[in-house]
Tab-separated table of C-alpha atoms in Angstrom:
chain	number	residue	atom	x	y	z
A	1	UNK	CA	-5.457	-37.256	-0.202
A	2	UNK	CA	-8.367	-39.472	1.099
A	3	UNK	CA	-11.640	-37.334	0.567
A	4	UNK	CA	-13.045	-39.250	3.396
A	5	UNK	CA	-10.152	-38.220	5.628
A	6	UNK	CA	-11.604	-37.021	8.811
A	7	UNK	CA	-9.837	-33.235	9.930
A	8	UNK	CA	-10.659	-32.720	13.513
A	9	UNK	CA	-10.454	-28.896	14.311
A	10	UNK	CA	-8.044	-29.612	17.179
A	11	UNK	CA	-5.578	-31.155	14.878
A	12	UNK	CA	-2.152	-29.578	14.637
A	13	UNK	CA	-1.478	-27.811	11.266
A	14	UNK	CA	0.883	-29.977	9.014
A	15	UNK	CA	3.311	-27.898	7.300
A	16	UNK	CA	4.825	-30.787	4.820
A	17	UNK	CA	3.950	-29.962	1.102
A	18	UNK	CA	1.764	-31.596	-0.187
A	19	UNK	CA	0.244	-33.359	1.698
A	20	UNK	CA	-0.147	-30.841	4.613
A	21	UNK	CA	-1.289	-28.259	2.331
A	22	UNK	CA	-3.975	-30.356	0.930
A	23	UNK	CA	-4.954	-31.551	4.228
A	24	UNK	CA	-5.708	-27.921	5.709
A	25	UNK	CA	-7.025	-26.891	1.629
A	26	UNK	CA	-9.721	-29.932	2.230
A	27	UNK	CA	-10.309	-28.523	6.253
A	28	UNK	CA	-11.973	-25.223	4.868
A	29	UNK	CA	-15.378	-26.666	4.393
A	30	UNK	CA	-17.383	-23.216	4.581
A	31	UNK	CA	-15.857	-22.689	0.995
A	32	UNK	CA	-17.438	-23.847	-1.835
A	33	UNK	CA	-14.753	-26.523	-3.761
A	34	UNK	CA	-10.819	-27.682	-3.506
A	35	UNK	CA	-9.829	-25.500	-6.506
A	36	UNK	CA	-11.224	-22.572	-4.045
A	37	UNK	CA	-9.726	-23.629	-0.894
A	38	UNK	CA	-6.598	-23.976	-2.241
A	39	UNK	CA	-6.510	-20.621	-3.575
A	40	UNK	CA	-7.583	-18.876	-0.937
A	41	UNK	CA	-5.036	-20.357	1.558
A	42	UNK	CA	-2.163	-19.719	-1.238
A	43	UNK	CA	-3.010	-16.218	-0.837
A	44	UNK	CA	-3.304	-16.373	2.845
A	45	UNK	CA	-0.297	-17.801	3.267
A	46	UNK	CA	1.647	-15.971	0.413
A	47	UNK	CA	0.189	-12.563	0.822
A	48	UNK	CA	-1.078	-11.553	4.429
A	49	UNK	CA	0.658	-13.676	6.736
A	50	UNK	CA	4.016	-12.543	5.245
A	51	UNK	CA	3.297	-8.917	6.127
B	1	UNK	CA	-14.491	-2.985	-14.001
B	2	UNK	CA	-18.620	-2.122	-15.003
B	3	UNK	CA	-19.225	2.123	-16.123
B	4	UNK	CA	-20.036	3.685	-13.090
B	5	UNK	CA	-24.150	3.644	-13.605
B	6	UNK	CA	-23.785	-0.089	-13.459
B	7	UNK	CA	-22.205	-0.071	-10.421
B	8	UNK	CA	-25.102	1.786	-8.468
B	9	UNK	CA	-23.480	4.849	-8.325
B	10	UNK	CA	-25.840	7.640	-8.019
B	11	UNK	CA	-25.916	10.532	-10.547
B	12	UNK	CA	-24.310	13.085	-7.355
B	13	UNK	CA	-21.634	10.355	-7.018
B	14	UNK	CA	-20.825	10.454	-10.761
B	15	UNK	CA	-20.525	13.786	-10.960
B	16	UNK	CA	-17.950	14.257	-8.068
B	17	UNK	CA	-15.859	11.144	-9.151
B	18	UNK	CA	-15.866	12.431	-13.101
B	19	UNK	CA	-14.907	15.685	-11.726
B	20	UNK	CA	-12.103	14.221	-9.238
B	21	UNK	CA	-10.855	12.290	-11.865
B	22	UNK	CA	-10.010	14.780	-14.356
B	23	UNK	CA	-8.511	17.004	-11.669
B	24	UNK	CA	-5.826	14.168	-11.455
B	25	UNK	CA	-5.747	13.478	-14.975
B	26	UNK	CA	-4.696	17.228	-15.476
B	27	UNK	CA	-2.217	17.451	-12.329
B	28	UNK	CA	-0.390	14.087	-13.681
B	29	UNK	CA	-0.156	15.256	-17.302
B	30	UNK	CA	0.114	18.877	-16.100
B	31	UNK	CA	-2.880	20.135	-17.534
B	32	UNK	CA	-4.383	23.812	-16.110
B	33	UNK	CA	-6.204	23.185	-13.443
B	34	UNK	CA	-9.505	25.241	-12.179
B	35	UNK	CA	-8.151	23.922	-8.581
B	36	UNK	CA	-5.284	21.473	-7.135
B	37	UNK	CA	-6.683	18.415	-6.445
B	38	UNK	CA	-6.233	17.223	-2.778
B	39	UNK	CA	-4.925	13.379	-1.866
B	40	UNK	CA	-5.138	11.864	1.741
B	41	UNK	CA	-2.230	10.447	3.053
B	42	UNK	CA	-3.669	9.982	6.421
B	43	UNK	CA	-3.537	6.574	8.176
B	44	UNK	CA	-3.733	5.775	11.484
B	45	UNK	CA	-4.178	9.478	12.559
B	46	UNK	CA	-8.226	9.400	11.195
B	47	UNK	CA	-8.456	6.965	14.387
B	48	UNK	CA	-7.282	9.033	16.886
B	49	UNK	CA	-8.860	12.386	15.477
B	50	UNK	CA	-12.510	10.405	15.030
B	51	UNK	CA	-12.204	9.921	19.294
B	52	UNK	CA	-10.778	5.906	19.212
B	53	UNK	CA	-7.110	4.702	20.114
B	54	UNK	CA	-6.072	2.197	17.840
B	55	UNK	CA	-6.887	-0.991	19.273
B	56	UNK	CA	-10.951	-0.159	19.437
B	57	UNK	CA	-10.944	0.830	15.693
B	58	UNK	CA	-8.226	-1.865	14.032
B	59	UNK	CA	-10.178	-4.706	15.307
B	60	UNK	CA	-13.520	-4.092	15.196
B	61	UNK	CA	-14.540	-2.949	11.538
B	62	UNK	CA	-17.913	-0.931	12.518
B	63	UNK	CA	-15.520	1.372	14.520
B	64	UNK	CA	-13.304	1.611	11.393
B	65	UNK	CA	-15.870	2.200	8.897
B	66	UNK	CA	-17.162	5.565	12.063
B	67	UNK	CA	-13.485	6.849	11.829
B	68	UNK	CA	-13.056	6.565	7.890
B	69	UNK	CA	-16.983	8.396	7.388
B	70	UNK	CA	-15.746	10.780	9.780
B	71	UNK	CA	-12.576	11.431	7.931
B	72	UNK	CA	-14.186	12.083	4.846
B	73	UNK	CA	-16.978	14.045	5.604
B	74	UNK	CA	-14.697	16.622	8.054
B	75	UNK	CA	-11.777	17.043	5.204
B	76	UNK	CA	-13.477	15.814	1.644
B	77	UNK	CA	-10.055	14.784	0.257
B	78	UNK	CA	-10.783	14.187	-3.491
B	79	UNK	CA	-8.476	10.503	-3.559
B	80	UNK	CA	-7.851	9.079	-0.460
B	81	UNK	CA	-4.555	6.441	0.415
B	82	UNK	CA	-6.034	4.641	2.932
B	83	UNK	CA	-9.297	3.105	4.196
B	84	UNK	CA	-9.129	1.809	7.449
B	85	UNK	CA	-7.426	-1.360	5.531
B	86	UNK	CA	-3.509	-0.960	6.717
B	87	UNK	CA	-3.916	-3.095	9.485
B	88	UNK	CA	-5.470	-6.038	8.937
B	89	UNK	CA	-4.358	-7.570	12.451
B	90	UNK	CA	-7.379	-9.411	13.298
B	91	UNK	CA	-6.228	-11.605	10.211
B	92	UNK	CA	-2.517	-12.212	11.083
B	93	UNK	CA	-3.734	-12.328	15.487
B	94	UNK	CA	-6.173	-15.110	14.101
B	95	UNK	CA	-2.958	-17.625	13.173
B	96	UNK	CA	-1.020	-16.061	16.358
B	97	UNK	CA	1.598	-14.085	14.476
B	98	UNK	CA	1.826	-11.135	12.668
B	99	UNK	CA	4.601	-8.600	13.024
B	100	UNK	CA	2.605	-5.803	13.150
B	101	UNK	CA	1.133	-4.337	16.928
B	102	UNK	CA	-0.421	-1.703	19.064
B	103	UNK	CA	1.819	-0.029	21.310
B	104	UNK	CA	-0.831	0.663	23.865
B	105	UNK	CA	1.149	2.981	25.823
B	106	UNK	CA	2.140	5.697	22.708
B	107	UNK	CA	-1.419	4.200	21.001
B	108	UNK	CA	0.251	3.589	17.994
B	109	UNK	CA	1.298	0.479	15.575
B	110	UNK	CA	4.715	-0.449	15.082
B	111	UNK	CA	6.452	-3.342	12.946
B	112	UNK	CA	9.650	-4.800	13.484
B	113	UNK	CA	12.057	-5.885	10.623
B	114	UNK	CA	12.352	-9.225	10.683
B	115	UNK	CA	13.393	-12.097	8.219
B	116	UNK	CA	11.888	-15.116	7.056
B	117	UNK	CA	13.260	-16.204	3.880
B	118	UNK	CA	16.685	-17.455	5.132
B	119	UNK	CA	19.831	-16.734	3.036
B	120	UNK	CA	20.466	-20.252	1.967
B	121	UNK	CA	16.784	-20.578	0.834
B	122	UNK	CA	16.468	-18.242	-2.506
B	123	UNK	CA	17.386	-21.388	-4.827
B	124	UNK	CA	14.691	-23.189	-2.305
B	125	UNK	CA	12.249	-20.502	-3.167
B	126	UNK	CA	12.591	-20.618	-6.788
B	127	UNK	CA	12.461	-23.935	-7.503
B	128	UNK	CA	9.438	-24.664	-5.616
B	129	UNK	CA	7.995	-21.278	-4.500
B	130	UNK	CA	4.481	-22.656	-3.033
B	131	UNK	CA	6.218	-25.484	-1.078
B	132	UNK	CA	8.632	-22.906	0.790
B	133	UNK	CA	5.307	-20.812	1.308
B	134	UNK	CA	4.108	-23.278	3.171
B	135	UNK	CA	6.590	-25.349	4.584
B	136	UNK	CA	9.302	-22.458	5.632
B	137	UNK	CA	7.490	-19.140	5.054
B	138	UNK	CA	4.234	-19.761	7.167
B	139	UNK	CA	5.203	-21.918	9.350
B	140	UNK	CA	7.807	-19.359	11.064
B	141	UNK	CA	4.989	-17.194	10.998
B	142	UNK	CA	2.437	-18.642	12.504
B	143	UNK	CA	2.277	-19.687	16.513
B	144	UNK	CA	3.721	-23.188	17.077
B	145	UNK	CA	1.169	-25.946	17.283
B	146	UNK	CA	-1.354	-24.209	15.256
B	147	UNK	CA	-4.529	-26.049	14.792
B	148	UNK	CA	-6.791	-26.552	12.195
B	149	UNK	CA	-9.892	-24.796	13.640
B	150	UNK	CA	-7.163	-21.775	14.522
B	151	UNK	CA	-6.629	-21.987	10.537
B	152	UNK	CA	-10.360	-22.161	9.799
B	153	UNK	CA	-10.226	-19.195	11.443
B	154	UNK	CA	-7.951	-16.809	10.296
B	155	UNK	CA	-9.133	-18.096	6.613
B	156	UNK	CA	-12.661	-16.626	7.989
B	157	UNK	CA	-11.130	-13.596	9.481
B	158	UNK	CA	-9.113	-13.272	6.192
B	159	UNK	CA	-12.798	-13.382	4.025
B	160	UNK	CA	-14.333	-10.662	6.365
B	161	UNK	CA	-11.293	-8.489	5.881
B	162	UNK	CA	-11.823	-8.753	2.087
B	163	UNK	CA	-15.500	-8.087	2.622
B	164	UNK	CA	-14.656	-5.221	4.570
B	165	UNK	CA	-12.347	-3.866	2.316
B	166	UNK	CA	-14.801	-4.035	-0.650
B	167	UNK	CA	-17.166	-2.614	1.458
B	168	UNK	CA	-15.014	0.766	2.154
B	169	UNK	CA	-13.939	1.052	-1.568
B	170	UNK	CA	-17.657	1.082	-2.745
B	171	UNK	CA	-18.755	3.474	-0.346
B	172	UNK	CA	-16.011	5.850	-0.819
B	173	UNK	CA	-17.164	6.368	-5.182
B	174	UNK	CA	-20.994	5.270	-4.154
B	175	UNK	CA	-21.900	7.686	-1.463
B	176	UNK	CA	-19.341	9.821	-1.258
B	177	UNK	CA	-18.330	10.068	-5.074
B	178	UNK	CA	-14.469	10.217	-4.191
B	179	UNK	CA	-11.303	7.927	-5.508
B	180	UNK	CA	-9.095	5.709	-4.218
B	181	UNK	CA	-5.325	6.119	-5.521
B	182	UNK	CA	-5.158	3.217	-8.013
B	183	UNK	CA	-6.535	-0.118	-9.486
B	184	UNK	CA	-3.834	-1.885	-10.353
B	185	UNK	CA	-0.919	-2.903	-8.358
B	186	UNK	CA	3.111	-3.114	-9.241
B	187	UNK	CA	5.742	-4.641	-7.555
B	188	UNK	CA	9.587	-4.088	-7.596
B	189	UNK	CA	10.980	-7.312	-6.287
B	190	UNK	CA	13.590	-5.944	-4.061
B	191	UNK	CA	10.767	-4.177	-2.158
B	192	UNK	CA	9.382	-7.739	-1.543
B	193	UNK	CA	12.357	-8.785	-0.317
B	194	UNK	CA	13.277	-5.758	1.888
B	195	UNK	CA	9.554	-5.532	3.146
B	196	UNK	CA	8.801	-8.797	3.877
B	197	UNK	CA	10.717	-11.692	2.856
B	198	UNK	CA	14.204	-10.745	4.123
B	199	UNK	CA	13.666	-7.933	6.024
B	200	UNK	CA	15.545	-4.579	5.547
B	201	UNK	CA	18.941	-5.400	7.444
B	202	UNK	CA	19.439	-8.697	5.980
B	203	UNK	CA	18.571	-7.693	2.083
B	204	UNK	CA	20.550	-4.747	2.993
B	205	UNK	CA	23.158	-7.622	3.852
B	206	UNK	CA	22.781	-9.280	0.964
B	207	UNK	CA	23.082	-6.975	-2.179
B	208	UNK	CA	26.884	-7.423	-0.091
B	209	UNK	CA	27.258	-10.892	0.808
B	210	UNK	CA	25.030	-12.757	-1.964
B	211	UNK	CA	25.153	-10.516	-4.924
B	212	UNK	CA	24.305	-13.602	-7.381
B	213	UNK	CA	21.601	-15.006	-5.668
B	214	UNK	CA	19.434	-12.277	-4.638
B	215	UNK	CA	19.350	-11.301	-8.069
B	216	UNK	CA	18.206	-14.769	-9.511
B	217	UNK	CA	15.413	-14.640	-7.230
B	218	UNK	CA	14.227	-11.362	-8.036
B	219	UNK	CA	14.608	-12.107	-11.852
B	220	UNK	CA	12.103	-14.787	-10.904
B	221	UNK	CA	10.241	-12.743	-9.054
B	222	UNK	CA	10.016	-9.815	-11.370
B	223	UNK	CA	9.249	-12.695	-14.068
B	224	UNK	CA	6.255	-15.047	-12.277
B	225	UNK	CA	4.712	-11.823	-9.881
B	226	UNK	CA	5.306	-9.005	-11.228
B	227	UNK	CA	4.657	-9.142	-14.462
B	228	UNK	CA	1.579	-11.374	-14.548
B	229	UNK	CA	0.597	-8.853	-11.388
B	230	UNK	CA	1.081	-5.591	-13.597
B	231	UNK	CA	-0.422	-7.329	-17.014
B	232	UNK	CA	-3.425	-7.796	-15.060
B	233	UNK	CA	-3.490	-4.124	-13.686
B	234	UNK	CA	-2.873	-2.711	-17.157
B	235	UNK	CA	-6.034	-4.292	-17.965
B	236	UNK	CA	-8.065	-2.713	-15.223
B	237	UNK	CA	-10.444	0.434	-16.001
B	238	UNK	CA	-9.667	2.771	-13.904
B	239	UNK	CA	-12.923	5.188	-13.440
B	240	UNK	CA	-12.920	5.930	-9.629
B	241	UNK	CA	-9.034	5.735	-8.621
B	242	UNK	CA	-6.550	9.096	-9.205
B	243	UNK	CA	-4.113	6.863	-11.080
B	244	UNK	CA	-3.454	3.417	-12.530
B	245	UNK	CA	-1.126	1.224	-10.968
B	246	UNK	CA	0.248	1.743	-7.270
B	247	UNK	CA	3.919	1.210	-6.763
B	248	UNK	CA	5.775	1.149	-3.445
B	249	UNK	CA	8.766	2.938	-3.685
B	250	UNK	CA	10.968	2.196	-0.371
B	251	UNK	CA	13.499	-0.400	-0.266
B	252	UNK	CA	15.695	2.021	-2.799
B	253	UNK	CA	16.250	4.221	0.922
B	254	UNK	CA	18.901	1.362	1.904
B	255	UNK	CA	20.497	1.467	-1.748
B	256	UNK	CA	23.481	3.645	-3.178
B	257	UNK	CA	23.801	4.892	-6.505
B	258	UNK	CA	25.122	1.873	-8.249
B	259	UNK	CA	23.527	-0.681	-6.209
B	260	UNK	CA	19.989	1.221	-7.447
B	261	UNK	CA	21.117	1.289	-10.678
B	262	UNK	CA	21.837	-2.656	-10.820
B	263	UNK	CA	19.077	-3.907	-8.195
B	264	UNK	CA	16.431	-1.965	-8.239
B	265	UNK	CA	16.268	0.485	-11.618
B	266	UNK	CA	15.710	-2.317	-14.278
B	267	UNK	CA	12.761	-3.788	-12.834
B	268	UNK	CA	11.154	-0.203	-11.846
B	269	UNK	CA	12.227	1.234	-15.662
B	270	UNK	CA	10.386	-2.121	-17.250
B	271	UNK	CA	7.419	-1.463	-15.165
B	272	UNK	CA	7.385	2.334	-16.225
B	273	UNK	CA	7.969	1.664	-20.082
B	274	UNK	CA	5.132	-0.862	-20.308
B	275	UNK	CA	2.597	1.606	-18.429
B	276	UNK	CA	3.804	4.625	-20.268
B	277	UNK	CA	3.387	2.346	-23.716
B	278	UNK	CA	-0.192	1.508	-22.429
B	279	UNK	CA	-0.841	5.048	-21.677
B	280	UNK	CA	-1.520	4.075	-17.830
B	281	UNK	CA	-0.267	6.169	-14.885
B	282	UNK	CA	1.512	5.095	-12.341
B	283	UNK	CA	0.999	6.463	-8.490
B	284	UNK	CA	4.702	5.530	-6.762
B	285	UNK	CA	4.361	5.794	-2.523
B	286	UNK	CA	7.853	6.704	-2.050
B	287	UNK	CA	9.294	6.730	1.743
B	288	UNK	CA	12.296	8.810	2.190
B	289	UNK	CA	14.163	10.815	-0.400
B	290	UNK	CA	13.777	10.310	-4.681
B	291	UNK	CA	15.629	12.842	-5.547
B	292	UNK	CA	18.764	11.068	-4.549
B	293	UNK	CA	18.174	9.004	-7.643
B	294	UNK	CA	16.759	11.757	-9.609
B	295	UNK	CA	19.200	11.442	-13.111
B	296	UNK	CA	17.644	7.541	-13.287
B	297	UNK	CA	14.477	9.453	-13.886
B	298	UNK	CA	15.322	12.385	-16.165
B	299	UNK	CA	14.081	10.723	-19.549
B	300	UNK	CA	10.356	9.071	-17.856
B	301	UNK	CA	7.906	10.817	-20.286
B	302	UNK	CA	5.661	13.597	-18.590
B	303	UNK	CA	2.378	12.095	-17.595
B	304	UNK	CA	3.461	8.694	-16.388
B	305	UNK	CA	4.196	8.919	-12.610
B	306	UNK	CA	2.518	10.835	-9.704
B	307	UNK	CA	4.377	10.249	-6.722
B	308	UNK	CA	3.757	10.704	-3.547
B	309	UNK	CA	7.114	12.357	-2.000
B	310	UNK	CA	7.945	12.551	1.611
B	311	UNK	CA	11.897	13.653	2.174
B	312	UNK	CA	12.593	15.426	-1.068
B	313	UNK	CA	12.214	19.304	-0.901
B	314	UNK	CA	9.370	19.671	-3.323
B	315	UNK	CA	10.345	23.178	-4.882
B	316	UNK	CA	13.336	21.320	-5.619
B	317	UNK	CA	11.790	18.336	-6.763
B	318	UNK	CA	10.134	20.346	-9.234
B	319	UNK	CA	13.272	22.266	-10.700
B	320	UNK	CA	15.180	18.834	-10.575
B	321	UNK	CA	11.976	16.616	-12.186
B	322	UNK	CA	10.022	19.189	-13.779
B	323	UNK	CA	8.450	16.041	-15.688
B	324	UNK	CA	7.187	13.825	-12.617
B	325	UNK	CA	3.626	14.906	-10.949
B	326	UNK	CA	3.738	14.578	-7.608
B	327	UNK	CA	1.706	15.348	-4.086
B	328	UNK	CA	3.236	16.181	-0.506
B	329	UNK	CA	4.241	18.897	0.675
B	330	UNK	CA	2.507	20.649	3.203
B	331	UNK	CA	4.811	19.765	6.519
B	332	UNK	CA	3.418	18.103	9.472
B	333	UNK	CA	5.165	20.120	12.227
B	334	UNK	CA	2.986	23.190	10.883
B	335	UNK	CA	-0.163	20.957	10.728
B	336	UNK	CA	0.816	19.811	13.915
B	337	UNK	CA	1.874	22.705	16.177
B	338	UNK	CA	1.242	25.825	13.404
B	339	UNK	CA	-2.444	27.799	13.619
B	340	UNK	CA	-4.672	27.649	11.108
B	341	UNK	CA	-3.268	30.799	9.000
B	342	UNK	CA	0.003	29.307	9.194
B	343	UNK	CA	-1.356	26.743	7.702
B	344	UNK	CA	-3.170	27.975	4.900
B	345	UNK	CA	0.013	30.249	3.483
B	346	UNK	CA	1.918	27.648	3.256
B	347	UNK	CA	-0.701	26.028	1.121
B	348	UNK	CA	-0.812	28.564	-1.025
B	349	UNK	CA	2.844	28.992	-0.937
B	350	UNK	CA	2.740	25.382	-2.673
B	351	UNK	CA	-0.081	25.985	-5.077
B	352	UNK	CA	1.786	29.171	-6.101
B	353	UNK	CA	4.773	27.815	-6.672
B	354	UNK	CA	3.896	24.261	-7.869
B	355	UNK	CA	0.937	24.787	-9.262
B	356	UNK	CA	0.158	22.150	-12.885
B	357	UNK	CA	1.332	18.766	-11.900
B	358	UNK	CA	0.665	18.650	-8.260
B	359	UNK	CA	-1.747	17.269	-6.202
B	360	UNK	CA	-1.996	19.233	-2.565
B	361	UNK	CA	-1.315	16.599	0.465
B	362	UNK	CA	1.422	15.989	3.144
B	363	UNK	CA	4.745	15.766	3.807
B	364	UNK	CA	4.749	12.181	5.189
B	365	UNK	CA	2.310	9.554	5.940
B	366	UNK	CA	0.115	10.336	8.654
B	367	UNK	CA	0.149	8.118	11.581
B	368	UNK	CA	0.725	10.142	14.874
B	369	UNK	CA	-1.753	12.243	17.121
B	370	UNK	CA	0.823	15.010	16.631
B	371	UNK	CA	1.018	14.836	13.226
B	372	UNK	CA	-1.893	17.599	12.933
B	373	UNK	CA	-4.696	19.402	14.921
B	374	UNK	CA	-8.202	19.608	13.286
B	375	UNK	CA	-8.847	22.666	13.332
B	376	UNK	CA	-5.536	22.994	11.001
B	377	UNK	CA	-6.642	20.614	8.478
B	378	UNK	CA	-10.371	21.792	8.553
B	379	UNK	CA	-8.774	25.088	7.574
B	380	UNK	CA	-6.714	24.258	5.167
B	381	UNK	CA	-8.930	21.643	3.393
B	382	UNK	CA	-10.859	24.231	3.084
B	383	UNK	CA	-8.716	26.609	1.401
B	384	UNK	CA	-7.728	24.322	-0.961
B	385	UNK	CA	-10.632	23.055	-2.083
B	386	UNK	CA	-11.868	26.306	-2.642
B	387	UNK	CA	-8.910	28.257	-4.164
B	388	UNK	CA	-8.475	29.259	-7.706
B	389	UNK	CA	-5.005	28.252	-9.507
């Protein structure tokens, strides 16, 4: 995706793949790079939110 | 994982987890012990006994951390289950789902079974697991019209729950020189299924209805989780936990024999072989009964598993699988409503009788304010801790 995409907080969450995931990846600007992001949401969405 | 000196962990600390640890060590490879070793299976009960209901202490972490010092310091279990980490609801309330919640009126959390992987979607899921994740899976879980500062978030909420979670695990060897129950971390797929992805009537369904597929999946499952998950768990060191690996044992409750024996044995027999050829141990959390599978695990070498048993008659257990450790036990109706010298005969009715290979704890996971008084436990604790095999 564009890198200077702009995500406004009040967007709604995409849920196509890719591009949706990569979208709300690039959103999580408190971490520290893309590989990161990405991770971390996998896990989110993979692992916690399933319970 | 770094020796325990580099860690931080004070010489006191050392001492009591060294000591804790062989205690288990013996009981799983039934060793003499100078005492039985004592495991906590208490979860949401340490809230209510510590003076919170459940919604103070499961979402705000400085409560938690009060109830699980509290716990600690009142019963000084050697290896404790939980840690004030089996609800981690202010992640899930942060994206508006979860399926997990407080019954405010009992003060007690409750899950309902619930599916999100549909039938048609295993083939969906294998081919392009991460797309379904995200696509399918989270998006029936989370609230419709989510927003991206919702996400932020619950990625936030999910980073302090980590935090949080570290937090408890250090100061449980650190300051209070105790063990958790393992490092590492195995999973039978049909448990993921049954658990979580498919929910416990409709897996039940379809071991019936979709024989073929449900199996593909969880050979793909058992092929790209759990074996990566349990390689990297055979690697851990294991210093300041009572066994290895953890391994939920649950979903087999729904099974019969031969539906065990072609669903759920092969993956659970491939996990055992490759800890027992690693020399690891394996702590199983079984719900219900085992011992209505027993002859499937007749031929495990002794020293492998330490289970944790909850249905299954334990003087039984031990004539029928005089090769599997195990803790449990001591029933909750006489923690609950018994007196404290009720209490402690039993105990030593156990310790008696059981004796090498078992690790003193109860008969079920605690959850419920009836499930035991204080002064019970404080007494019987204290007996065990205390008494001489």
């Amino acid at each position: 995706m564009d890198d200077n995409m702009h995500i406004n907080d009040s967007d709604e969450v995409d849920f196509s793949y890719p591009e949706g995931f990569e979208k709300a990846a690039k959103s999580l600007d408190f971490l520290p790079d893309d590989e990161t992001r990405r991770q971390i949401l996998l896990a989110l969405v993979t692992g916690m939110a399933m319970q | 994982m770094p020796k325990l000196a580099e860690r931080g962990i004070g010489m006191d600390a050392q001492k009591k987890l060294l000591e804790r640890k062989e205690l288990f060590d013996n009981a799983i490879a039934f060793k003499r012990n100078k005492r039985v070793p004592m495991l906590s299976n208490f979860f949401t009960w340490k809230i209510y006994d510590a003076g919170y209901t459940a919604k103070e202490a499961i979402y705000d972490y400085a409560v938690m951390e009060d109830v699980v010092r509290q716990f600690i310091e009142r019963y000084q279990f050697d290896a404790y289950f939980d840690l004030g980490t089996r609800n981690p609801m202010r992640v899930t309330n942060a994206f508006g789902a979860g399926r997990h919640y407080i019954d405010e009126e009992n003060d007690t959390v409750l899950v309902d079974d619930h599916t999100i992987l549909l039938r048609d979607e295993y083939s969906e899921y294998i081919t392009g697991k991460n797309e379904w994740y995200w696509s399918k899976g989270f998006k029936r879980t989370a609230k419709p019209g989510l927003t991206i500062g919702e996400l932020k978030n619950a990625v936030q909420e999910f980073l302090v729950f980590g935090q949080f979670s570290e937090k408890m695990s250090s100061m449980l060897s650190s300051e209070y020189g105790a063990l958790r129950t393992a490092s590492g971390y195995a999973m039978v797929p049909f448990e993921n299924l049954f658990l979580t992805l498919r929910g416990m009537r409709e897996a039940s369904l379809d071991l019936r209805k979709s024989k073929a597929e449900i199996k593909e999946c969880m050979d793909f499952m058992f092929e790209t989780e759990s074996l990566p998950m349990l390689e990297q768990s055979l690697a851990l060191e294991s210093n300041d936990t009572a066994a290895d690996i953890s391994c939920a044992f649950l979903g087999h409750s729904v099974l019969n024999t031969s539906q065990f024996e072609e669903f759920y044995w092969p993956y659970l027999k491939a996990i055992i072989d490759k800890a027992s050829a690693a020399h690891k141990t394996i702590f199983i959390m079984c719900e219900a009964t085992m011992l209505r599978f027993a002859e499937f695990f007749e031929d495990v070498p002794k020293g492998v598993l330490f289970v944790q048993l909850e249905q299954d008659d334990v003087f039984e257990f031990r004539k029928r699988l005089p090769n599997i450790a195990f803790t449990g036990g001591m029933p909750t109706n006489l923690l609950g409503f018994g007196t404290p010298e009720e209490c402690i005969e039993y105990a030593k009715r156990l310790i008696g009788e059981l004796g090498d290979g078992y690790a003193f704890g109860t008969d079920k996971m605690m959850s419920y304010r009836n499930d035991a008084k204080r002064e019970n436990l404080i007494a019987v604790c204290d007996f065990v801790r205390e008494y001489q095999i």
